[in-house]
Tab-separated table of N, CA and C in Angstrom:
chain	number	residue	atom	x	y	z
A	1	MET	N	74.204	113.864	106.299
A	1	MET	CA	74.779	115.177	106.062
A	1	MET	C	73.999	115.859	104.927
A	2	THR	N	73.624	117.087	105.120
A	2	THR	CA	72.869	117.802	104.112
A	2	THR	C	73.788	118.257	102.983
A	3	MET	N	73.179	118.539	101.842
A	3	MET	CA	73.940	118.997	100.677
A	3	MET	C	74.661	120.305	101.000
A	4	GLU	N	73.986	121.191	101.705
A	4	GLU	CA	74.585	122.477	102.069
A	4	GLU	C	75.791	122.274	102.979
A	5	HIS	N	75.663	121.348	103.914
A	5	HIS	CA	76.773	121.053	104.827
A	5	HIS	C	77.952	120.440	104.068
A	6	GLU	N	77.667	119.544	103.117
A	6	GLU	CA	78.723	118.936	102.299
A	6	GLU	C	79.448	120.001	101.487
A	7	GLN	N	78.691	120.930	100.904
A	7	GLN	CA	79.297	121.990	100.106
A	7	GLN	C	80.156	122.900	100.972
A	8	LYS	N	79.686	123.226	102.162
A	8	LYS	CA	80.461	124.073	103.068
A	8	LYS	C	81.751	123.372	103.462
A	9	SER	N	81.658	122.086	103.757
A	9	SER	CA	82.830	121.299	104.119
A	9	SER	C	83.830	121.251	102.958
A	10	GLU	N	83.336	121.054	101.749
A	10	GLU	CA	84.175	121.028	100.548
A	10	GLU	C	84.859	122.387	100.348
A	11	PHE	N	84.101	123.452	100.520
A	11	PHE	CA	84.642	124.805	100.372
A	11	PHE	C	85.756	125.040	101.386
A	12	GLU	N	85.524	124.663	102.647
A	12	GLU	CA	86.526	124.856	103.691
A	12	GLU	C	87.786	124.042	103.410
A	13	LYS	N	87.616	122.822	102.904
A	13	LYS	CA	88.753	121.966	102.570
A	13	LYS	C	89.603	122.614	101.472
A	14	ILE	N	88.960	123.164	100.469
A	14	ILE	CA	89.665	123.811	99.354
A	14	ILE	C	90.331	125.098	99.824
A	15	GLN	N	89.653	125.839	100.663
A	15	GLN	CA	90.229	127.060	101.223
A	15	GLN	C	91.482	126.735	102.037
A	16	GLN	N	91.431	125.672	102.809
A	16	GLN	CA	92.581	125.255	103.610
A	16	GLN	C	93.746	124.847	102.707
A	17	LEU	N	93.453	124.163	101.605
A	17	LEU	CA	94.493	123.798	100.637
A	17	LEU	C	95.186	125.041	100.096
A	18	GLU	N	94.393	126.065	99.801
A	18	GLU	CA	94.962	127.304	99.270
A	18	GLU	C	95.876	127.965	100.299
A	19	VAL	N	95.436	128.025	101.554
A	19	VAL	CA	96.245	128.626	102.618
A	19	VAL	C	97.562	127.856	102.768
A	20	GLU	N	97.478	126.531	102.768
A	20	GLU	CA	98.678	125.705	102.903
A	20	GLU	C	99.610	125.890	101.700
A	21	ALA	N	99.030	125.987	100.492
A	21	ALA	CA	99.833	126.173	99.281
A	21	ALA	C	100.549	127.519	99.324
A	22	LEU	N	99.846	128.563	99.714
A	22	LEU	CA	100.473	129.887	99.823
A	22	LEU	C	101.615	129.862	100.836
A	23	ASP	N	101.377	129.241	101.966
A	23	ASP	CA	102.399	129.144	103.004
A	23	ASP	C	103.632	128.405	102.466
A	24	ALA	N	103.409	127.294	101.781
A	24	ALA	CA	104.515	126.505	101.231
A	24	ALA	C	105.262	127.285	100.149
A	25	ILE	N	104.535	128.039	99.331
A	25	ILE	CA	105.168	128.852	98.286
A	25	ILE	C	106.065	129.905	98.928
A	26	PHE	N	105.543	130.608	99.927
A	26	PHE	CA	106.328	131.653	100.580
A	26	PHE	C	107.546	131.100	101.317
A	27	LYS	N	107.455	129.835	101.739
A	27	LYS	CA	108.591	129.206	102.418
A	27	LYS	C	109.513	128.475	101.442
A	28	GLY	N	109.150	128.468	100.148
A	28	GLY	CA	109.981	127.815	99.147
A	28	GLY	C	109.962	126.293	99.222
A	29	GLN	N	108.868	125.730	99.708
A	29	GLN	CA	108.749	124.275	99.868
A	29	GLN	C	108.098	123.653	98.627
A	30	LYS	N	108.892	123.506	97.571
A	30	LYS	CA	108.357	123.044	96.289
A	30	LYS	C	107.702	121.668	96.368
A	31	LYS	N	108.304	120.742	97.096
A	31	LYS	CA	107.724	119.390	97.190
A	31	LYS	C	106.347	119.439	97.834
A	32	LYS	N	106.196	120.264	98.845
A	32	LYS	CA	104.894	120.400	99.501
A	32	LYS	C	103.897	121.064	98.557
A	33	VAL	N	104.349	122.055	97.794
A	33	VAL	CA	103.479	122.722	96.822
A	33	VAL	C	102.974	121.704	95.801
A	34	VAL	N	103.873	120.879	95.283
A	34	VAL	CA	103.490	119.856	94.305
A	34	VAL	C	102.448	118.910	94.908
A	35	SER	N	102.658	118.520	96.158
A	35	SER	CA	101.717	117.629	96.843
A	35	SER	C	100.342	118.287	96.994
A	36	LEU	N	100.324	119.550	97.396
A	36	LEU	CA	99.055	120.273	97.575
A	36	LEU	C	98.358	120.499	96.239
A	37	PHE	N	99.130	120.829	95.205
A	37	PHE	CA	98.554	120.966	93.869
A	37	PHE	C	97.943	119.632	93.437
A	38	GLY	N	98.610	118.537	93.781
A	38	GLY	CA	98.093	117.200	93.457
A	38	GLY	C	96.773	116.911	94.140
A	39	LYS	N	96.657	117.323	95.402
A	39	LYS	CA	95.394	117.137	96.131
A	39	LYS	C	94.274	117.943	95.474
A	40	ALA	N	94.596	119.185	95.099
A	40	ALA	CA	93.590	120.024	94.436
A	40	ALA	C	93.203	119.407	93.100
A	41	GLU	N	94.176	118.853	92.391
A	41	GLU	CA	93.920	118.203	91.100
A	41	GLU	C	92.959	117.032	91.264
A	42	GLN	N	93.178	116.216	92.289
A	42	GLN	CA	92.292	115.078	92.543
A	42	GLN	C	90.870	115.536	92.827
A	43	LEU	N	90.743	116.552	93.663
A	43	LEU	CA	89.410	117.086	93.961
A	43	LEU	C	88.764	117.643	92.698
A	44	PHE	N	89.555	118.303	91.861
A	44	PHE	CA	89.038	118.893	90.630
A	44	PHE	C	88.546	117.804	89.688
A	45	GLN	N	89.307	116.727	89.565
A	45	GLN	CA	88.946	115.640	88.651
A	45	GLN	C	87.720	114.880	89.124
A	46	LYS	N	87.644	114.619	90.411
A	46	LYS	CA	86.580	113.770	90.955
A	46	LYS	C	85.354	114.552	91.392
A	47	GLY	N	85.504	115.865	91.516
A	47	GLY	CA	84.446	116.674	92.106
A	47	GLY	C	83.295	117.004	91.173
A	48	SER	N	82.265	117.499	91.782
A	48	SER	CA	81.081	117.965	91.053
A	48	SER	C	81.415	119.292	90.365
A	49	SER	N	80.484	119.807	89.611
A	49	SER	CA	80.716	121.115	88.976
A	49	SER	C	80.860	122.195	90.051
A	50	TYR	N	80.164	122.033	91.170
A	50	TYR	CA	80.307	122.969	92.295
A	50	TYR	C	81.750	122.946	92.796
A	51	THR	N	82.290	121.757	93.011
A	51	THR	CA	83.660	121.612	93.507
A	51	THR	C	84.654	122.216	92.529
A	52	ARG	N	84.490	121.946	91.241
A	52	ARG	CA	85.402	122.496	90.228
A	52	ARG	C	85.329	124.023	90.203
A	53	THR	N	84.147	124.569	90.373
A	53	THR	CA	83.995	126.019	90.401
A	53	THR	C	84.700	126.612	91.622
A	54	ILE	N	84.540	125.968	92.757
A	54	ILE	CA	85.195	126.439	93.986
A	54	ILE	C	86.713	126.366	93.829
A	55	ILE	N	87.223	125.285	93.291
A	55	ILE	CA	88.669	125.161	93.092
A	55	ILE	C	89.155	126.235	92.133
A	56	SER	N	88.406	126.456	91.085
A	56	SER	CA	88.767	127.472	90.103
A	56	SER	C	88.826	128.862	90.730
A	57	ASN	N	87.812	129.212	91.523
A	57	ASN	CA	87.695	130.560	92.082
A	57	ASN	C	88.427	130.766	93.407
A	58	THR	N	88.586	129.705	94.184
A	58	THR	CA	89.158	129.840	95.520
A	58	THR	C	90.601	129.354	95.597
A	59	PHE	N	91.001	128.541	94.639
A	59	PHE	CA	92.349	127.988	94.676
A	59	PHE	C	93.185	128.497	93.501
A	60	ILE	N	92.752	128.206	92.292
A	60	ILE	CA	93.558	128.543	91.110
A	60	ILE	C	93.658	130.050	90.905
A	61	LEU	N	92.541	130.743	90.915
A	61	LEU	CA	92.539	132.178	90.622
A	61	LEU	C	93.416	132.990	91.588
A	62	PRO	N	93.225	132.881	92.908
A	62	PRO	CA	94.069	133.694	93.802
A	62	PRO	C	95.555	133.315	93.728
A	63	LEU	N	95.840	132.023	93.620
A	63	LEU	CA	97.240	131.610	93.531
A	63	LEU	C	97.887	132.120	92.255
A	64	SER	N	97.185	131.956	91.143
A	64	SER	CA	97.777	132.379	89.870
A	64	SER	C	97.945	133.898	89.821
A	65	GLN	N	97.014	134.652	90.387
A	65	GLN	CA	97.161	136.110	90.412
A	65	GLN	C	98.388	136.514	91.214
A	66	LEU	N	98.589	135.900	92.363
A	66	LEU	CA	99.766	136.196	93.181
A	66	LEU	C	101.047	135.835	92.422
A	67	LEU	N	101.062	134.654	91.823
A	67	LEU	CA	102.266	134.186	91.145
A	67	LEU	C	102.567	134.992	89.887
A	68	GLU	N	101.537	135.476	89.217
A	68	GLU	CA	101.746	136.314	88.035
A	68	GLU	C	102.266	137.698	88.425
A	69	MET	N	101.790	138.228	89.541
A	69	MET	CA	102.252	139.540	89.994
A	69	MET	C	103.732	139.495	90.370
A	70	ASN	N	104.185	138.344	90.809
A	70	ASN	CA	105.579	138.141	91.208
A	70	ASN	C	106.210	137.134	90.244
A	71	TYR	N	106.084	137.425	88.958
A	71	TYR	CA	106.403	136.426	87.934
A	71	TYR	C	107.851	135.952	87.972
A	72	SER	N	108.780	136.789	88.403
A	72	SER	CA	110.193	136.392	88.417
A	72	SER	C	110.405	135.113	89.240
A	73	TRP	N	109.702	134.972	90.356
A	73	TRP	CA	109.790	133.726	91.118
A	73	TRP	C	108.502	132.913	91.018
A	74	GLY	N	107.412	133.556	90.654
A	74	GLY	CA	106.119	132.871	90.586
A	74	GLY	C	106.010	131.860	89.467
A	75	LYS	N	106.714	132.115	88.357
A	75	LYS	CA	106.604	131.204	87.209
A	75	LYS	C	107.053	129.792	87.551
A	76	GLU	N	108.011	129.661	88.466
A	76	GLU	CA	108.475	128.321	88.822
A	76	GLU	C	107.392	127.514	89.533
A	77	TYR	N	106.418	128.195	90.123
A	77	TYR	CA	105.297	127.502	90.759
A	77	TYR	C	104.131	127.323	89.791
A	78	LEU	N	103.930	128.287	88.903
A	78	LEU	CA	102.859	128.159	87.912
A	78	LEU	C	103.065	126.914	87.048
A	79	ILE	N	104.305	126.614	86.718
A	79	ILE	CA	104.553	125.450	85.854
A	79	ILE	C	104.360	124.131	86.606
A	80	LEU	N	104.190	124.193	87.911
A	80	LEU	CA	103.980	122.982	88.703
A	80	LEU	C	102.515	122.542	88.741
A	81	PHE	N	101.602	123.386	88.219
A	81	PHE	CA	100.197	122.977	88.188
A	81	PHE	C	100.068	121.662	87.425
A	82	PRO	N	99.346	120.680	87.982
A	82	PRO	CA	99.073	119.448	87.231
A	82	PRO	C	98.186	119.745	86.020
A	83	LYS	N	98.012	118.770	85.175
A	83	LYS	CA	97.347	118.942	83.871
A	83	LYS	C	95.983	119.646	83.948
A	84	GLN	N	95.069	119.137	84.756
A	84	GLN	CA	93.718	119.708	84.820
A	84	GLN	C	93.731	121.130	85.383
A	85	LEU	N	94.529	121.357	86.412
A	85	LEU	CA	94.610	122.706	86.989
A	85	LEU	C	95.242	123.672	85.984
A	86	LYS	N	96.227	123.195	85.247
A	86	LYS	CA	96.866	124.028	84.237
A	86	LYS	C	95.869	124.389	83.128
A	87	GLN	N	95.049	123.417	82.727
A	87	GLN	CA	94.023	123.693	81.715
A	87	GLN	C	93.027	124.736	82.217
A	88	GLU	N	92.618	124.616	83.457
A	88	GLU	CA	91.678	125.585	84.035
A	88	GLU	C	92.330	126.956	84.143
A	89	TYR	N	93.581	126.985	84.539
A	89	TYR	CA	94.334	128.238	84.620
A	89	TYR	C	94.385	128.908	83.242
A	90	CYS	N	94.703	128.143	82.211
A	90	CYS	CA	94.752	128.681	80.847
A	90	CYS	C	93.371	129.163	80.397
A	91	ARG	N	92.334	128.426	80.758
A	91	ARG	CA	90.965	128.846	80.412
A	91	ARG	C	90.655	130.195	81.042
A	92	GLN	N	91.089	130.391	82.282
A	92	GLN	CA	90.856	131.659	82.968
A	92	GLN	C	91.603	132.797	82.270
A	93	ILE	N	92.820	132.543	81.891
A	93	ILE	CA	93.621	133.571	81.220
A	93	ILE	C	92.962	133.993	79.908
A	94	TYR	N	92.588	133.000	79.106
A	94	TYR	CA	92.051	133.310	77.786
A	94	TYR	C	90.648	133.919	77.857
A	95	SER	N	89.877	133.541	78.873
A	95	SER	CA	88.537	134.107	78.993
A	95	SER	C	88.566	135.536	79.515
A	96	SER	N	89.650	135.893	80.201
A	96	SER	CA	89.748	137.238	80.749
A	96	SER	C	90.203	138.255	79.701
A	97	GLY	N	90.742	137.759	78.597
A	97	GLY	CA	91.199	138.662	77.535
A	97	GLY	C	92.571	139.215	77.774
A	98	ILE	N	93.286	138.673	78.740
A	98	ILE	CA	94.643	139.166	79.041
A	98	ILE	C	95.587	138.760	77.917
């Protein structure tokens, strides 16, 4: 498998996680959200810098923006981010100057 193919596969896997997480959030399936966040956390911890960047930009950023816009119910999901994802989320907030 070529490096480009591996990266595309990794990107698609992370994109699918985001779609599933959004679906679970909209359906109020907290246990499933926690499980999906856990999968993203594992990929973030074990992944290359490319993988961490993709998770940051394709998973954490869009989810956190949606949840912040709907903070009254979104905060209950934001606090479910595991440690590494929460750290990355905080890094994004502080780097943006918000």
